[in-house]
């Protein structure tokens, strides 16, 4: 279990996150949603130890994790699709296990890297360089890299932002499955509420640096929450197979929270 | 266990790159032998090879002396300087994330030139080892440039943008100071300064080989442990950091290594341009970004260009030996253009 307590982030005088506390269970995939600029990326980076933050992050009852422990156990995937470079796709995957790479790479690791690519049907791209593939393909390569790391905690920042509708489904399905199969704690910032509701076990709504709603999608999603946090009128429909469909209709003034 | 197709293909790719590395080493060997063969005194191939590899069997004492005391140190120095600048260049491009970066970019070479020029101008002499005055001054000035750039960068977070800006400012500063010294110098002193500024292997001897060679070996040894971290830096700072690289620390450490390599290369032989820019690009086109192979490839490529330039400088004007610093670009530019125009892939 990942326990977060008293977590605050300040950029100069601005408070971005204010004393957040929640915990995440192994084998679950949690969506972090909320309007632009409410601190979703800051929260993920603070957990990963990549920005200055106060408060505690504990894993499985450990003491508060120091930066070095976090790099070992937590994989954070940034939102941007990165700089263009002539690294090949397979090299990018291998770099996921940077800390165990030596002058010689064992065959087993080559093999695992190949399998990580296969999960997203990226085998054909393995010898291409990052400069030669599209932004969406790069995003999937980075995702394959994150899964190849096989971390205890997987933090994703908008993992489907650059993807077409088919690959959005493929990617989230793979991630949710990976978390269940490997008892990984999955936590992902997302903008698409329908996708979040469909693939996540739990949704955390962040607004102005505070948690305003938290629970299984069917329990927390209602039109009033969307009006208050996003300032939109939205229709929420439950389909015959139980999934929720959220259709934003129009913007109705500023959010109330 | 049978490997997946993907894994097999990757192993083949790595082997192909190692093949390129071998081919480059072979080319370097040929260039070395040619460089030792060519010079004011005519030597034949067989005598040179015997003098090089089996000196005890050598029958001709003149050949032995020319090879061992004159030509071998010059050729070895060309290899060391070329390799140092090649490795320094590739790491400069890596830590600054910029294809235009080279040991020149951050003003180290200009500072070394200034240190040498000001010493020659005032006729300063070190006690006990007066012949080391100019190299020591060049080395210290390059270290000062490094300290200035790093000091400024530290105040605003050690990012590549700030370092490039501070470095270009240092470059202009030391170039201006160098011009000022030249302006103030009397004609005969000016000539001596200008001769130093044109890099030349004529200043090489076994002592310079020993010092610069040790710096090169020590610096490469320090880089070996960071090969994968440096490779990861090519994914951008944020991604490298999320993979467990302490980006600031790595950038600082590598920056100091680059300044040492550059100072070690130029302090004895004078400023030599272009090798540090072009060798990494040629190497990257042939072997990719994997630093396990890119570091040796860039070093060997730098050595090939340097030894090739040394050879060309002797062929251009037999007997006179044009300073090698003048011909490095003449050798390097066609090489780079051929690769840019011949390749289909984007390399940066």
XYZ file of C-alpha atoms in Angstrom:
605
model
C 0.000 0.000 0.000
C 1.201 3.483 -0.843
C 0.368 5.937 1.936
C 0.579 9.633 1.294
C 0.230 12.062 4.164
C 0.625 15.810 4.670
C 1.917 16.137 1.115
C 2.359 19.779 0.131
C 4.075 21.393 -2.840
C 4.954 25.063 -3.109
C 6.413 26.805 -6.129
C 7.951 29.956 -4.647
C 5.071 31.578 -2.747
C 2.308 29.675 -4.559
C 0.824 26.641 -2.826
C 0.095 24.037 -5.479
C -0.846 21.130 -3.216
C -1.961 21.557 0.365
C -1.501 18.715 2.856
C -2.949 15.903 0.767
C -3.536 12.548 2.400
C -4.738 9.343 0.753
C -3.562 5.807 0.129
C -3.472 3.569 -2.932
C -3.882 -0.236 -2.935
C -1.715 -2.753 -4.833
C -3.348 -4.301 -7.885
C -5.586 -1.316 -8.486
C -5.607 1.380 -11.119
C -6.644 4.822 -9.899
C -7.440 7.790 -12.141
C -6.455 11.283 -11.040
C -8.769 13.809 -12.671
C -9.444 17.513 -12.423
C -9.206 20.756 -14.417
C -5.988 22.090 -15.964
C -3.538 23.593 -13.509
C -4.961 21.971 -10.357
C -1.734 20.189 -9.523
C -2.181 16.710 -11.042
C 1.315 16.630 -12.537
C 2.771 18.191 -9.392
C 1.150 15.484 -7.282
C 2.603 12.694 -9.431
C 6.050 14.290 -9.450
C 5.917 14.882 -5.697
C 5.161 11.195 -5.117
C 8.008 10.250 -7.473
C 10.338 12.601 -5.589
C 11.034 14.735 -8.646
C 9.872 18.080 -7.188
C 10.485 19.606 -3.794
C 7.664 18.599 -1.496
C 6.961 18.289 2.208
C 5.105 15.403 3.812
C 5.480 11.636 3.738
C 5.235 8.918 1.137
C 5.292 5.418 2.640
C 5.281 2.120 0.787
C 4.028 -1.065 2.481
C 4.438 0.322 5.973
C 8.012 1.504 5.406
C 9.381 4.745 6.783
C 8.978 7.816 4.634
C 10.708 7.072 1.321
C 13.798 9.096 0.546
C 14.476 10.184 -3.031
C 16.737 7.228 -3.827
C 14.206 4.597 -2.666
C 11.564 6.243 -4.781
C 13.670 6.020 -7.930
C 14.027 2.313 -7.273
C 10.368 1.502 -6.658
C 8.353 4.229 -8.374
C 8.172 4.723 -12.142
C 6.916 8.105 -13.279
C 6.083 8.663 -16.933
C 6.135 12.360 -17.893
C 3.447 13.829 -20.096
C 5.500 15.302 -22.931
C 6.634 12.875 -25.612
C 10.224 13.898 -25.163
C 13.085 15.225 -27.196
C 13.817 13.715 -30.556
C 16.974 11.626 -30.561
C 18.671 8.859 -32.475
C 18.228 6.323 -29.678
C 16.484 3.268 -31.066
C 13.158 2.084 -29.674
C 14.665 -1.030 -28.098
C 17.411 1.022 -26.455
C 14.721 3.236 -24.915
C 13.037 0.162 -23.446
C 16.337 -1.144 -22.039
C 17.004 2.226 -20.402
C 13.939 1.510 -18.264
C 16.192 -0.727 -16.167
C 19.028 1.781 -16.218
C 20.221 0.800 -12.772
C 20.838 -2.809 -13.701
C 22.490 -2.188 -17.079
C 26.191 -2.947 -17.336
C 28.748 -3.149 -20.107
C 27.197 -6.481 -21.149
C 23.449 -6.937 -21.298
C 22.208 -10.433 -20.396
C 20.105 -12.232 -23.035
C 17.231 -12.425 -20.573
C 17.017 -8.646 -20.459
C 17.013 -8.375 -24.267
C 14.215 -10.880 -24.258
C 12.151 -9.075 -21.640
C 12.585 -5.822 -23.560
C 11.329 -7.529 -26.703
C 8.290 -8.800 -24.790
C 7.582 -5.321 -23.405
C 7.415 -4.033 -26.978
C 5.203 -6.921 -28.024
C 2.580 -5.957 -25.425
C 1.855 -2.846 -27.450
C 2.547 -4.480 -30.841
C 5.607 -2.288 -31.310
C 8.036 -5.050 -32.409
C 8.194 -3.690 -35.948
C 9.512 -0.375 -34.674
C 12.313 -1.781 -32.524
C 15.213 -0.688 -34.742
C 13.750 2.734 -35.584
C 15.033 5.824 -33.831
C 12.823 8.110 -31.729
C 13.296 10.777 -34.395
C 11.689 8.491 -36.972
C 8.457 7.579 -35.175
C 5.339 9.620 -34.400
C 4.425 11.297 -31.122
C 1.775 8.665 -30.393
C 4.219 5.843 -31.078
C 6.746 7.498 -28.785
C 4.149 7.684 -26.027
C 3.542 3.948 -26.334
C 7.293 3.262 -26.341
C 7.644 5.206 -23.096
C 4.705 3.329 -21.635
C 6.305 0.014 -22.624
C 9.479 1.297 -20.935
C 7.565 2.065 -17.719
C 6.015 -1.416 -17.637
C 9.429 -2.970 -18.420
C 10.740 -1.360 -15.238
C 8.145 -3.426 -13.373
C 7.864 -0.887 -10.553
C 5.839 -1.222 -7.357
C 4.173 2.082 -8.140
C 3.370 3.191 -11.686
C 2.635 6.899 -12.086
C 1.422 8.038 -15.502
C 0.837 11.593 -16.637
C -1.766 11.697 -19.413
C -0.654 8.398 -20.962
C -3.202 8.608 -23.786
C -2.851 12.300 -24.715
C -1.116 11.621 -28.040
C -3.012 8.440 -28.969
C -5.800 7.661 -31.433
C -9.046 6.178 -30.063
C -8.049 2.573 -30.689
C -4.695 2.911 -28.981
C -6.272 4.747 -26.042
C -8.296 1.609 -25.379
C -5.398 -0.784 -25.987
C -3.033 1.145 -23.729
C -5.389 1.592 -20.778
C -6.486 -2.024 -21.003
C -2.833 -3.162 -20.872
C -2.022 -0.853 -17.980
C -5.054 -1.872 -15.900
C -4.269 -5.545 -16.557
C -0.601 -5.121 -15.716
C -1.543 -3.585 -12.355
C -3.873 -6.470 -11.488
C -1.525 -9.206 -12.643
C 1.566 -7.804 -10.892
C -0.023 -6.229 -7.799
C 1.227 -2.890 -9.042
C -0.149 0.367 -7.689
C -1.323 2.252 -10.796
C -2.060 5.980 -10.584
C -2.678 8.034 -13.701
C -3.574 11.659 -14.410
C -6.282 11.725 -17.075
C -8.494 14.196 -18.903
C -10.970 11.856 -20.582
C -13.560 11.101 -17.891
C -15.262 8.313 -19.848
C -11.971 6.473 -20.293
C -11.098 7.097 -16.650
C -14.482 5.757 -15.505
C -14.194 2.730 -17.732
C -10.682 1.563 -16.860
C -10.067 2.766 -13.327
C -11.066 1.119 -10.070
C -11.182 4.447 -8.358
C -11.244 8.131 -9.276
C -9.683 10.958 -7.307
C -10.899 14.452 -8.204
C -8.401 17.197 -7.621
C -9.414 20.842 -7.628
C -7.301 23.815 -6.563
C -4.763 21.482 -4.959
C -7.318 19.645 -2.810
C -9.132 16.331 -3.117
C -12.838 17.055 -3.671
C -14.103 13.558 -4.452
C -12.669 10.075 -4.113
C -14.130 6.633 -4.764
C -15.253 4.089 -7.392
C -16.386 5.859 -10.606
C -20.024 4.827 -10.237
C -20.186 6.318 -6.751
C -18.415 9.615 -7.261
C -19.352 10.712 -10.756
C -22.395 12.933 -10.853
C -23.351 16.013 -12.785
C -23.114 18.249 -9.760
C -19.463 17.301 -9.156
C -18.643 18.055 -12.786
C -20.437 21.392 -12.593
C -18.602 22.362 -9.416
C -15.108 21.211 -10.388
C -15.040 21.869 -14.127
C -17.849 24.407 -14.579
C -19.540 22.298 -17.239
C -22.967 20.833 -17.761
C -22.513 17.156 -18.584
C -24.680 14.140 -19.232
C -23.779 10.915 -17.451
C -25.306 7.752 -18.861
C -24.858 4.223 -17.642
C -24.853 1.781 -20.550
C -26.335 -1.720 -20.479
C -22.904 -3.261 -19.704
C -22.494 -1.043 -16.656
C -19.929 1.429 -18.004
C -20.437 5.147 -17.543
C -20.450 7.569 -20.476
C -19.810 11.202 -19.762
C -20.731 13.704 -22.443
C -19.824 17.328 -21.732
C -22.577 19.572 -23.124
C -21.608 23.162 -22.452
C -19.430 25.353 -20.273
C -21.489 27.149 -17.632
C -19.344 29.758 -15.984
C -16.313 29.247 -13.776
C -15.948 26.192 -11.502
C -17.317 26.706 -7.963
C -14.585 24.958 -6.049
C 16.462 -20.392 -24.103
C 15.677 -19.130 -27.574
C 15.541 -15.396 -27.897
C 12.668 -13.435 -29.335
C 13.123 -12.062 -32.833
C 13.279 -8.553 -31.453
C 16.091 -9.456 -29.087
C 18.054 -11.244 -31.828
C 17.688 -8.232 -34.117
C 19.005 -5.956 -31.388
C 22.027 -8.163 -30.733
C 22.749 -8.077 -34.485
C 22.527 -4.273 -34.447
C 25.005 -4.048 -31.569
C 27.377 -6.447 -33.361
C 27.183 -4.353 -36.529
C 28.137 -1.293 -34.499
C 31.064 -3.117 -32.959
C 32.051 -4.014 -36.532
C 32.119 -0.303 -37.391
C 34.273 0.293 -34.356
C 36.752 -2.347 -35.540
C 36.788 -0.874 -39.047
C 37.532 2.565 -37.601
C 40.338 1.116 -35.485
C 41.768 -0.494 -38.647
C 41.617 2.809 -40.512
C 43.338 4.523 -37.589
C 46.118 1.944 -37.677
C 46.732 2.563 -41.385
C 46.751 6.331 -40.777
C 49.241 5.909 -37.930
C 51.696 3.894 -40.031
C 51.333 6.379 -42.921
C 51.891 9.324 -40.585
C 55.092 7.805 -39.230
C 56.309 6.975 -42.759
C 55.852 10.487 -44.110
C 58.279 13.220 -43.170
C 61.315 15.154 -44.308
C 63.538 12.043 -44.199
C 62.536 9.195 -46.496
C 61.956 5.925 -44.654
C 60.742 2.669 -46.149
C 57.688 0.802 -44.887
C 59.505 -2.319 -43.791
C 62.136 -0.453 -41.753
C 59.430 1.609 -40.037
C 57.366 -1.462 -39.158
C 60.438 -3.234 -37.804
C 61.456 -0.129 -35.814
C 57.919 0.091 -34.407
C 57.141 -3.495 -33.532
C 60.522 -5.191 -33.191
C 63.028 -2.458 -32.337
C 65.609 -5.058 -31.238
C 65.805 -6.440 -34.770
C 66.177 -3.010 -36.323
C 69.391 -2.761 -38.310
C 69.220 0.903 -39.244
C 69.917 3.130 -36.219
C 68.856 6.350 -38.049
C 65.397 4.987 -38.778
C 65.112 3.821 -35.201
C 65.991 7.260 -33.832
C 63.706 9.137 -36.245
C 60.795 6.795 -35.507
C 61.232 6.653 -31.730
C 62.375 10.141 -30.851
C 60.663 12.318 -33.416
C 57.808 10.784 -35.344
C 56.320 8.383 -32.802
C 55.744 11.039 -30.102
C 54.187 13.371 -32.688
C 51.871 10.662 -33.990
C 50.956 9.489 -30.479
C 50.244 13.083 -29.468
C 47.995 13.462 -32.530
C 46.113 10.310 -31.456
C 45.768 11.523 -27.854
C 44.695 15.059 -28.784
C 42.216 13.778 -31.380
C 40.767 11.186 -29.012
C 40.535 13.684 -26.125
C 38.710 16.223 -28.278
C 36.463 13.516 -29.759
C 35.424 12.259 -26.315
C 35.134 15.803 -24.903
C 32.964 16.806 -27.874
C 30.571 13.894 -27.612
C 30.054 14.501 -23.890
C 29.596 18.231 -24.422
C 26.849 17.460 -26.935
C 25.323 14.932 -24.549
C 25.203 17.060 -21.407
C 24.115 20.207 -23.237
C 21.629 18.347 -25.459
C 22.878 20.384 -28.388
C 24.408 19.208 -31.675
C 26.405 22.431 -32.072
C 28.240 22.008 -28.789
C 31.947 21.204 -28.801
C 34.907 21.848 -26.479
C 35.074 25.238 -28.218
C 31.510 26.222 -27.351
C 32.092 26.953 -23.692
C 35.238 28.986 -24.218
C 37.724 26.452 -22.762
C 39.984 26.540 -25.813
C 39.798 30.325 -26.086
C 40.719 30.573 -22.408
C 43.680 28.211 -22.897
C 44.820 30.409 -25.797
C 44.549 33.502 -23.635
C 46.525 31.870 -20.822
C 49.303 30.951 -23.253
C 49.282 34.342 -24.985
C 49.485 36.383 -21.797
C 52.356 34.237 -20.517
C 54.280 34.663 -23.758
C 53.553 38.423 -23.757
C 55.004 39.028 -20.314
C 57.742 36.433 -20.691
C 56.765 34.699 -17.438
C 58.788 31.637 -16.469
C 58.076 28.968 -13.914
C 61.010 28.237 -11.603
C 62.706 24.830 -12.194
C 60.539 23.912 -15.198
C 60.463 26.977 -17.454
C 59.476 24.870 -20.471
C 56.176 24.046 -18.738
C 55.142 27.671 -18.169
C 52.948 28.021 -21.248
C 51.153 24.641 -20.923
C 50.511 25.258 -17.215
C 49.135 28.751 -17.910
C 46.924 27.387 -20.707
C 45.651 24.642 -18.432
C 44.899 27.030 -15.551
C 43.101 29.499 -17.824
C 40.912 26.692 -19.212
C 40.130 25.624 -15.642
C 39.219 29.237 -14.825
C 36.801 29.345 -17.781
C 35.247 26.118 -16.499
C 34.854 27.627 -13.019
C 33.268 30.813 -14.406
C 30.739 28.953 -16.567
C 29.873 26.520 -13.819
C 29.665 29.257 -11.181
C 27.220 31.273 -13.256
C 25.170 28.190 -14.131
C 24.929 27.190 -10.462
C 23.192 30.432 -9.586
C 20.300 29.578 -11.923
C 20.060 25.789 -11.772
C 22.462 23.753 -13.859
C 20.379 23.602 -17.058
C 21.833 23.236 -20.528
C 20.437 26.606 -21.701
C 22.125 28.549 -18.907
C 25.398 26.689 -19.420
C 25.426 27.392 -23.157
C 24.705 31.094 -22.550
C 27.377 31.410 -19.872
C 29.821 29.444 -22.029
C 29.311 31.587 -25.115
C 29.810 34.677 -22.946
C 33.069 33.141 -21.633
C 34.106 32.347 -25.211
C 33.723 36.004 -26.264
C 35.387 37.242 -23.097
C 38.514 35.145 -23.598
C 38.631 35.829 -27.315
C 38.581 39.576 -26.608
C 41.306 39.214 -24.003
C 43.335 37.130 -26.453
C 42.976 39.854 -29.122
C 43.952 42.502 -26.596
C 47.137 40.604 -25.736
C 47.954 40.229 -29.427
C 47.341 43.942 -29.994
C 49.713 44.867 -27.173
C 52.463 42.458 -28.213
C 55.630 43.479 -30.067
C 55.889 41.929 -33.581
C 58.344 39.149 -32.660
C 56.341 38.220 -29.549
C 53.154 38.334 -31.600
C 54.660 35.800 -33.981
C 55.390 33.471 -31.103
C 51.816 33.847 -29.789
C 50.315 33.187 -33.211
C 52.489 30.118 -33.637
C 51.214 28.788 -30.307
C 47.596 29.490 -31.223
C 47.927 27.422 -34.422
C 47.943 23.973 -32.913
C 50.988 22.011 -34.004
C 52.342 18.556 -33.222
C 55.886 19.905 -33.477
C 55.517 20.804 -29.787
C 55.007 17.143 -28.901
C 57.542 14.948 -27.098
C 57.451 11.898 -24.853
C 56.685 14.056 -21.805
C 53.594 15.650 -23.405
C 52.461 12.207 -24.569
C 52.764 10.933 -21.019
C 50.835 13.840 -19.401
C 48.041 14.244 -21.968
C 47.718 10.478 -22.333
C 47.283 10.012 -18.584
C 44.596 12.704 -18.484
C 42.762 10.997 -21.359
C 42.888 7.558 -19.735
C 41.791 8.884 -16.324
C 38.879 10.847 -17.818
C 37.639 7.929 -19.901
C 37.847 5.693 -16.815
C 35.578 8.141 -14.981
C 33.081 8.132 -17.853
C 32.844 4.344 -18.102
C 30.684 4.015 -14.985
C 28.180 6.509 -16.351
C 27.713 5.160 -19.874
C 24.042 4.292 -19.434
C 23.207 7.452 -17.491
C 24.766 9.531 -20.253
C 22.810 7.546 -22.834
C 19.613 8.192 -20.856
C 20.299 11.921 -20.909
C 19.436 11.822 -24.619
C 15.796 11.246 -23.582
C 15.680 14.702 -21.998
C 16.306 15.830 -18.424
C 12.888 14.964 -17.011
C 12.830 11.438 -18.388
C 16.422 10.746 -17.401
C 15.593 11.941 -13.902
C 12.528 9.724 -13.676
C 14.739 6.768 -14.687
C 16.956 7.409 -11.674
C 19.649 9.718 -13.052
C 20.755 12.576 -10.815
C 20.879 14.896 -13.818
C 22.525 17.869 -12.120
C 25.248 15.802 -10.560
C 25.938 13.941 -13.788
C 26.070 17.198 -15.742
C 28.477 18.753 -13.238
C 30.768 15.728 -13.125
C 30.846 15.328 -16.908
C 31.393 19.057 -17.386
C 34.540 18.900 -15.251
C 35.774 15.844 -17.158
C 35.207 17.649 -20.478
C 37.139 20.705 -19.319
C 40.035 18.505 -18.149
C 40.113 16.619 -21.444
C 40.058 19.824 -23.456
C 42.715 21.523 -21.355
C 44.873 18.383 -21.436
C 44.614 18.253 -25.220
C 45.270 21.892 -26.073
C 47.707 22.947 -23.322
C 50.773 21.462 -25.064
C 49.937 21.613 -28.746
C 47.840 24.789 -28.996
C 44.232 25.311 -30.034
C 42.813 22.802 -32.460
C 39.298 23.320 -33.706
C 36.643 21.276 -35.406
C 37.720 17.772 -34.293
C 35.581 18.059 -31.163
C 32.552 19.026 -33.228
C 32.821 16.695 -36.196
C 34.198 13.466 -34.687
C 31.134 12.923 -32.437
C 28.742 13.458 -35.334
C 30.543 11.034 -37.612
C 30.727 8.486 -34.785
C 27.041 8.906 -33.915
C 26.014 8.388 -37.550
C 27.934 5.116 -37.657
C 27.261 3.603 -34.232
C 24.247 5.391 -32.717
C 23.730 6.785 -29.227
C 24.718 3.804 -27.082
C 27.610 5.331 -25.132
C 29.275 1.976 -24.548
C 30.196 2.147 -28.243
C 29.823 5.887 -28.905
C 32.608 6.953 -26.506
C 35.323 4.744 -28.082
C 33.969 5.453 -31.583
C 34.117 9.201 -31.071
C 37.606 8.968 -29.592
C 38.887 6.820 -32.466
C 37.207 9.107 -35.016
C 38.863 12.145 -33.423
C 42.207 10.354 -33.597
C 41.656 9.432 -37.271
C 40.888 13.058 -38.183
C 43.851 14.327 -36.187
C 46.360 11.822 -37.572
C 44.909 12.346 -41.062
C 45.345 16.094 -40.643
C 48.913 15.588 -39.448
C 49.602 13.493 -42.536
C 47.984 16.058 -44.815
C 49.925 18.912 -43.218
C 53.177 17.132 -44.092
C 52.069 16.315 -47.644
C 50.827 19.859 -48.344
C 54.252 21.389 -48.093
C 57.013 18.795 -47.829
C 59.756 19.976 -45.511
C 57.790 22.903 -44.062
C 55.027 21.086 -42.069
C 51.950 23.358 -42.001
C 50.553 23.580 -38.419
C 48.019 20.795 -38.078
C 45.431 23.106 -36.487
C 45.043 24.768 -39.875
C 44.206 21.576 -41.765
C 41.860 19.767 -39.354
C 38.823 21.482 -40.851
C 40.079 20.828 -44.382
C 40.100 17.099 -43.595
C 36.967 17.050 -41.441
C 34.505 19.054 -43.527
C 34.449 16.809 -46.643
C 34.119 13.786 -44.353
C 31.132 15.297 -42.541
C 29.433 16.498 -45.741
C 29.790 13.073 -47.337
C 28.072 11.455 -44.360
C 25.303 14.058 -44.132
C 24.541 13.834 -47.846
C 24.941 10.061 -48.056
C 22.811 9.148 -45.013
C 19.060 8.765 -45.066
C 18.427 8.830 -41.356
C 18.148 11.841 -39.094
C 20.898 11.716 -36.509
C 20.015 14.412 -34.056
